[in-house]
Short mmCIF file of C-alpha atoms in Angstrom, two decimals:
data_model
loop_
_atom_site.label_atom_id
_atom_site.label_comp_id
_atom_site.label_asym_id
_atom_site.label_seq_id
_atom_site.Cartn_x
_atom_site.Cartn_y
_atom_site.Cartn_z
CA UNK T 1174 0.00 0.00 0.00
CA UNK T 1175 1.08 3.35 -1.01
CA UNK T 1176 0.31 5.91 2.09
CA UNK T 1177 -0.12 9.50 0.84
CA UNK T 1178 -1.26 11.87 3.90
CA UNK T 1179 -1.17 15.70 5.18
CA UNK T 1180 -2.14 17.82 7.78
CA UNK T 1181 -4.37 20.78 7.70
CA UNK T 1182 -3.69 23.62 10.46
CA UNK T 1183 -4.16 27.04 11.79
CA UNK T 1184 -2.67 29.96 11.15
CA UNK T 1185 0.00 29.73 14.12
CA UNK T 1186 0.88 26.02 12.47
CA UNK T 1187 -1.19 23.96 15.03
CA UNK T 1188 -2.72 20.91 13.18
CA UNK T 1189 -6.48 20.95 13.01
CA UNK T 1190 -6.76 17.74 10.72
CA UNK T 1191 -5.32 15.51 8.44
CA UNK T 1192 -6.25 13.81 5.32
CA UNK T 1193 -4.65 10.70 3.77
CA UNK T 1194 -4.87 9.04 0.32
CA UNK T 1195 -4.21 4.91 0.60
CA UNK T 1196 -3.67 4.05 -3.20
CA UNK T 1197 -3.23 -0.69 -3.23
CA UNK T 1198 -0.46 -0.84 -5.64
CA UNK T 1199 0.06 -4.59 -5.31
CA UNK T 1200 -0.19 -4.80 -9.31
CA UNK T 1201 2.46 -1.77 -9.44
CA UNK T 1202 5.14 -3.76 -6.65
CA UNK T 1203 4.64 -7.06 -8.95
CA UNK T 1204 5.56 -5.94 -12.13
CA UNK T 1205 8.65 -3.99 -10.18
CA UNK T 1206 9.37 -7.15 -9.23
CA UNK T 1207 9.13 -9.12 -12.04
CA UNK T 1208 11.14 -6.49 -13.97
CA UNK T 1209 13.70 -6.65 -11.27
CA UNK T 1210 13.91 -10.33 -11.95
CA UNK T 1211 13.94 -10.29 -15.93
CA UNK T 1212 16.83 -7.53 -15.36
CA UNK T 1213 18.71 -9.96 -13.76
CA UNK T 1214 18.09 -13.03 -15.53
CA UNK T 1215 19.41 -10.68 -18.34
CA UNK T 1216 22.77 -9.82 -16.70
CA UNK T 1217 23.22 -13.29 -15.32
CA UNK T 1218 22.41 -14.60 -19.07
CA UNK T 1219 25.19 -11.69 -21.15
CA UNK T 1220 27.53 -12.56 -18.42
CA UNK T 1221 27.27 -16.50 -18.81
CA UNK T 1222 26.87 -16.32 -22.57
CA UNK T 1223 29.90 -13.80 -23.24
CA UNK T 1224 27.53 -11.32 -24.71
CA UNK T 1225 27.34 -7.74 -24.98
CA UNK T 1226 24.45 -6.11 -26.58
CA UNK T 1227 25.05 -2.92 -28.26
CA UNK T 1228 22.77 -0.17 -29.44
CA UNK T 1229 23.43 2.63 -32.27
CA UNK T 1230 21.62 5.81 -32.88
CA UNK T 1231 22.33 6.08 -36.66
CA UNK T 1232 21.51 9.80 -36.22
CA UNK T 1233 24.54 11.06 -33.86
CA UNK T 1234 26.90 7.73 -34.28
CA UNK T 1235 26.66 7.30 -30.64
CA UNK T 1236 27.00 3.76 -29.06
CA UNK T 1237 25.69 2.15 -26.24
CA UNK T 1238 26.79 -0.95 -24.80
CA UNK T 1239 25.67 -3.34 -21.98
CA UNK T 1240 27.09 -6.31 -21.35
CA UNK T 1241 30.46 -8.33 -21.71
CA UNK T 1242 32.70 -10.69 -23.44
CA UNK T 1243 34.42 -11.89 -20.32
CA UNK T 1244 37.94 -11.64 -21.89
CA UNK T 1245 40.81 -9.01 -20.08
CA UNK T 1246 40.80 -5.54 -19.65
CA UNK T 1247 41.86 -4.82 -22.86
CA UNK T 1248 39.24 -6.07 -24.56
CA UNK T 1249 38.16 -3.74 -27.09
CA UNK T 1250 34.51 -4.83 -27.09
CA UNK T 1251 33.86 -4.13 -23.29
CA UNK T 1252 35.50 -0.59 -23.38
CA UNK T 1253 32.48 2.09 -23.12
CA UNK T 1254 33.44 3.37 -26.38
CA UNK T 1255 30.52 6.33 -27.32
CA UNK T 1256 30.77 6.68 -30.70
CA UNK T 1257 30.74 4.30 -34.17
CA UNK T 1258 34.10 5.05 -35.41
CA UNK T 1259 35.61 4.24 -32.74
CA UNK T 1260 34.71 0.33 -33.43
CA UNK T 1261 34.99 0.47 -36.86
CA UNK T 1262 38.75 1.99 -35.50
CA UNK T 1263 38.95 -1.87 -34.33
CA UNK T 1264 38.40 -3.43 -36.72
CA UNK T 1265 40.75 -5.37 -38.59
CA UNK T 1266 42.00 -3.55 -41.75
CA UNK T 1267 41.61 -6.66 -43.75
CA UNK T 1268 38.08 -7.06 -42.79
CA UNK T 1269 36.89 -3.09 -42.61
CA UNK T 1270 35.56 -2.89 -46.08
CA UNK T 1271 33.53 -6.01 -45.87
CA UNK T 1272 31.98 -4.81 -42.46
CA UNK T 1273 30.97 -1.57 -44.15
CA UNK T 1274 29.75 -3.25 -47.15
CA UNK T 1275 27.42 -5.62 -44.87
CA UNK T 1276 26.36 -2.64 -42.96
CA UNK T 1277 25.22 -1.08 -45.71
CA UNK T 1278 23.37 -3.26 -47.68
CA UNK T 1279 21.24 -3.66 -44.19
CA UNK T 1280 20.72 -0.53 -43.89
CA UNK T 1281 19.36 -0.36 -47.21
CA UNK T 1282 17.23 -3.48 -46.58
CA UNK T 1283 19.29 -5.38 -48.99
CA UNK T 1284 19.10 -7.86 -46.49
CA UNK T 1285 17.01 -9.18 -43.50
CA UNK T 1286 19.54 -8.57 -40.52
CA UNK T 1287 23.18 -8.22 -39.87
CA UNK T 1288 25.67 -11.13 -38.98
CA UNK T 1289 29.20 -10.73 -39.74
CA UNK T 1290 32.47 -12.30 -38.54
CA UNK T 1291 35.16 -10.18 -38.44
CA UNK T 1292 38.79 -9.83 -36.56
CA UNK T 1293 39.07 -6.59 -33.79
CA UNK T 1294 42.41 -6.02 -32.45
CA UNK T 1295 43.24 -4.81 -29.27
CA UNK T 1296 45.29 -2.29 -27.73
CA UNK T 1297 48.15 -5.14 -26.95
CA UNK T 1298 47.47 -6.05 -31.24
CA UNK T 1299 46.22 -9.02 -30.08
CA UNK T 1300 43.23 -10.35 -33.15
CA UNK T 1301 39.86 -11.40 -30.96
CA UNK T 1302 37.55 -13.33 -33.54
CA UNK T 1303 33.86 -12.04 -32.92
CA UNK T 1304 30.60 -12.36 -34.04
CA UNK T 1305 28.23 -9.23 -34.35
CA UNK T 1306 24.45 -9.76 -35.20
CA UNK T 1307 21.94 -6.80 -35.53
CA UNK T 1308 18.90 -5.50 -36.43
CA UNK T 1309 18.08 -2.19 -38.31
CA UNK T 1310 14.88 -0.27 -36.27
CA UNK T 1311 13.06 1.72 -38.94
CA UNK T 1312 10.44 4.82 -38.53
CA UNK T 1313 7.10 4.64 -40.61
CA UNK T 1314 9.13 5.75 -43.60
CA UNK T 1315 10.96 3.10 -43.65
CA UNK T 1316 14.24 4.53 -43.01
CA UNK T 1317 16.69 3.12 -40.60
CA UNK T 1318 17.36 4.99 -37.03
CA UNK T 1319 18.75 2.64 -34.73
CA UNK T 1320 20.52 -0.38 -35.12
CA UNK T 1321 20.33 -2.72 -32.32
CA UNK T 1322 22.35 -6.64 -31.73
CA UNK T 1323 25.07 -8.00 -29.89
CA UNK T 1324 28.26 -9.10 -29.94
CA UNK T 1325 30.19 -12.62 -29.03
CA UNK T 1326 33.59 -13.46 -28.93
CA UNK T 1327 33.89 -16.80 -31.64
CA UNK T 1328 37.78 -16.72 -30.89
CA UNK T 1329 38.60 -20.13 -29.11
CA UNK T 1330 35.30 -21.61 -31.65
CA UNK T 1331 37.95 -19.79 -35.01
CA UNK T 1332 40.96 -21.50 -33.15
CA UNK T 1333 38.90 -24.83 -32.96
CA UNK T 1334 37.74 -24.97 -36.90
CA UNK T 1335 41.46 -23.72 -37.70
CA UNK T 1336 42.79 -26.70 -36.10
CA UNK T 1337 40.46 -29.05 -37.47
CA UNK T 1338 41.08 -27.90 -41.18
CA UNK T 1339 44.44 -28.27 -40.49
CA UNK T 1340 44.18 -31.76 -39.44
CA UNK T 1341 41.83 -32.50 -42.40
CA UNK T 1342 44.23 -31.38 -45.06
CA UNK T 1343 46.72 -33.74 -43.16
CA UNK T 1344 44.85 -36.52 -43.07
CA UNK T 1345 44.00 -36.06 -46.85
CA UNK T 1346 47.60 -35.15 -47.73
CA UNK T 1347 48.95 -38.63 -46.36
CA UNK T 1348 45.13 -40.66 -47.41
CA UNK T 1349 45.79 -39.56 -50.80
CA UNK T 1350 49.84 -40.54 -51.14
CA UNK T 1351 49.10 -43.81 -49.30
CA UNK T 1352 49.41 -47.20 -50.83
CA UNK T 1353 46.72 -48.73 -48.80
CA UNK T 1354 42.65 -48.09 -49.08
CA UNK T 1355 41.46 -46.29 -46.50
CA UNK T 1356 38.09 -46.98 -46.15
CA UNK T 1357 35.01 -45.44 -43.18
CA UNK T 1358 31.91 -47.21 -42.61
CA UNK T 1359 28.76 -46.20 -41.18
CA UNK T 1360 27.02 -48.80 -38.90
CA UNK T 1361 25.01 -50.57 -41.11
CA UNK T 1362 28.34 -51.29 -43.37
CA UNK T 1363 27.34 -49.13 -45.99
CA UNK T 1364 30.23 -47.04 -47.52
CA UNK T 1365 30.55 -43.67 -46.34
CA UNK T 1366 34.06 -42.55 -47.94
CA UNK T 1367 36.90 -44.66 -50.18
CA UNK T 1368 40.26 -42.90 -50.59
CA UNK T 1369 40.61 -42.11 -54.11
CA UNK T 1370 43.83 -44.82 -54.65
CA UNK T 1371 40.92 -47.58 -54.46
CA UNK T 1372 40.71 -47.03 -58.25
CA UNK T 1373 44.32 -47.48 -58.55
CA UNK T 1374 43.94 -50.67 -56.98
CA UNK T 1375 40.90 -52.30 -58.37
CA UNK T 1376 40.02 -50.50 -61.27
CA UNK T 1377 36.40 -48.15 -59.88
CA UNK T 1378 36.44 -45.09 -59.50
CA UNK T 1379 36.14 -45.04 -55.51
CA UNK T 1380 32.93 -42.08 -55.47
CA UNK T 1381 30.15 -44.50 -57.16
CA UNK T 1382 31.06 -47.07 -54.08
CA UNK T 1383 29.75 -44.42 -51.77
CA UNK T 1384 26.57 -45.40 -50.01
CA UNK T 1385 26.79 -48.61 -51.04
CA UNK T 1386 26.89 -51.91 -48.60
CA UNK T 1387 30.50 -53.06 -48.07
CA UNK T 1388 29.47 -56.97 -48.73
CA UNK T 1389 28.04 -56.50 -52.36
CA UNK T 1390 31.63 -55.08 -53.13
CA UNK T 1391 33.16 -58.48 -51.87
CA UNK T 1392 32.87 -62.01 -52.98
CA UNK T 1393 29.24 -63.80 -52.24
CA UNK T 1394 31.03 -66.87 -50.34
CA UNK T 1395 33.07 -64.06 -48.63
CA UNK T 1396 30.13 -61.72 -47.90
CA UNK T 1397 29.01 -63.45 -44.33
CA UNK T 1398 32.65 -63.62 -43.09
CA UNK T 1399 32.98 -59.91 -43.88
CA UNK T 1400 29.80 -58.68 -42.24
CA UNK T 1401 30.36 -61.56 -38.92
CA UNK T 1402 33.94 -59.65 -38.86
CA UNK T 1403 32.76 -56.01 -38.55
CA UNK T 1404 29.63 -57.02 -36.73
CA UNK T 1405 32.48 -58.46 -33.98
CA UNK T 1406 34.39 -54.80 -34.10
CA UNK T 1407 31.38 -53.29 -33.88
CA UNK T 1408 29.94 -54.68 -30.89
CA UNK T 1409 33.08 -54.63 -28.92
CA UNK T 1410 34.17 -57.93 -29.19
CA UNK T 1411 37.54 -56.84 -30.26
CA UNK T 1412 39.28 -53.83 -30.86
CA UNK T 1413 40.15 -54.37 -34.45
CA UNK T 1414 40.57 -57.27 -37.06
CA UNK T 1415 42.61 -58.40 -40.20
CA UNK T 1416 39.96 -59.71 -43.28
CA UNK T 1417 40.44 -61.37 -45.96
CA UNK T 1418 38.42 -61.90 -48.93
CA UNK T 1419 37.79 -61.10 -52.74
CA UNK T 1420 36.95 -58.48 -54.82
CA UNK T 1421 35.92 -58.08 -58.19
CA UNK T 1422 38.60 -55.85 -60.57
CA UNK T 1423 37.78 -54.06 -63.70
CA UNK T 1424 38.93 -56.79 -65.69
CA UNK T 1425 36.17 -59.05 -63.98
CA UNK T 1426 38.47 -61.29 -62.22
CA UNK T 1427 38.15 -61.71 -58.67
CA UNK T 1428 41.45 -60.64 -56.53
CA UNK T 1429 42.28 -61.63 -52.79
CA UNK T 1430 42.68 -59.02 -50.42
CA UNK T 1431 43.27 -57.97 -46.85
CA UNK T 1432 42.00 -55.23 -44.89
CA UNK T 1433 41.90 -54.11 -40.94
CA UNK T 1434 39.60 -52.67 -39.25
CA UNK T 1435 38.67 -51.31 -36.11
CA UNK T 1436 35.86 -49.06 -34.44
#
């Protein structure tokens, strides 16, 4: 309850009455509360998440931010910087003009929203990887004056795909030099890649094997062995296995070989 009095007196200021307004603001003291609580499931949720959510007044350039990326002091994103060029100061040289460009072609509803990934660098020169996503707020002309998103450091996640590329192009630098097959499986033994030398060796060009059951490429008096054999990897039975059995060549004749496996 909201308690709203006062006092009515004389002229020598002794009190003759006084009046009071009580105003039930229950409904008022719940949705302080309840905004209280979204406010902080909000900070709790930037803070956990790495976010910070910007907003720009197209008009006078001027920033606001809320929010942070959780990296050091240093960070460029969680400075309170107040005005646009000062990011777009930031921003990695190599990826300014593309930034522009996407900013642009939002702004000029070329396109439904904003997400770029571009490089910042810091005041040490460090390179942060980050992720910005926005949203262009428009008057009833149609023309765009705020735009409104947030930001995410995507650093370690760069680092991560970086690494795995590089270990892609080495596993298909020493695949494709090797002398053997190398061959992947999926669980119900159908082919899911053939290293290209497997036309070397029998003669078919390895890509129209591809989703394709391993035993139909094998001998029929071989074809239970083979599927008993990875039936045995696959359940655990061992860790791996040496197979042999035949295989049809180009030429139509049938050709023993071995393979191992393992799961």
């Amino acid at each position: 309850v909201d308690d709203h009095t006062w006092t009515q007196r004389d002229s020598d200021g002794r009190a003759l009455s006084s009046h009071g307004i009580l105003l039930d603001i229950t409904d008022r003291k719940a949705a302080q509360d309840a905004l209280g609580a979204s406010e902080a499931r909000y900070e709790l949720a930037t803070q956990a998440g790495k976010v910070g959510v910007w907003d720009l007044d197209l008009a006078s350039g001027q920033v606001y931010l809320e929010g942070r990326l959780g990296r050091p002091s240093n960070y460029p994103l969680d400075e309170p910087r107040r005005h646009v060029d000062d990011w777009f100061h930031i921003i990695h040289p190599d990826d300014a003009a593309m930034v522009r460009s996407a900013l642009a072609a939002h702004l000029q509803a070329a396109t439904p929203g904003l997400q770029i990934e571009t490089r910042v660098v810091d005041q040490a020169g460090v390179t942060h990887w980050v992720i910005i996503r926005g949203v262009a707020v428009r008057d009833e002309d149609g023309r765009p004056v705020r735009l409104v998103g947030t930001g995410m450091d995507i650093t370690e996640r760069k680092h991560a795909e970086t690494a795995l590329l590089a270990s892609e192009e080495r596993f298909r630098f020493l695949v494709e030099r090797a002398s053997d097959v190398v061959f992947f499986l999926a669980p119900d033994l159908t082919v899911t890649y053939m290293s290209p030398n497997y036309g070397e060796v029998v003669g078919r060009d390895a890509s129209e094997l591809l989703g394709k059951p391993a035993a139909e490429l094998v001998h029929p008096e071989d074809a239970p062995r083979l599927r008993e054999g990875f039936a045995e990897v696959i359940a655990g039975g061992k860790g791996g296995g040496t197979l042999e059995y035949r295989v049809r060549h180009s030429d139509g004749q049938w050709r023993w070989h071995t393979g191992s496996v393992s799961c």
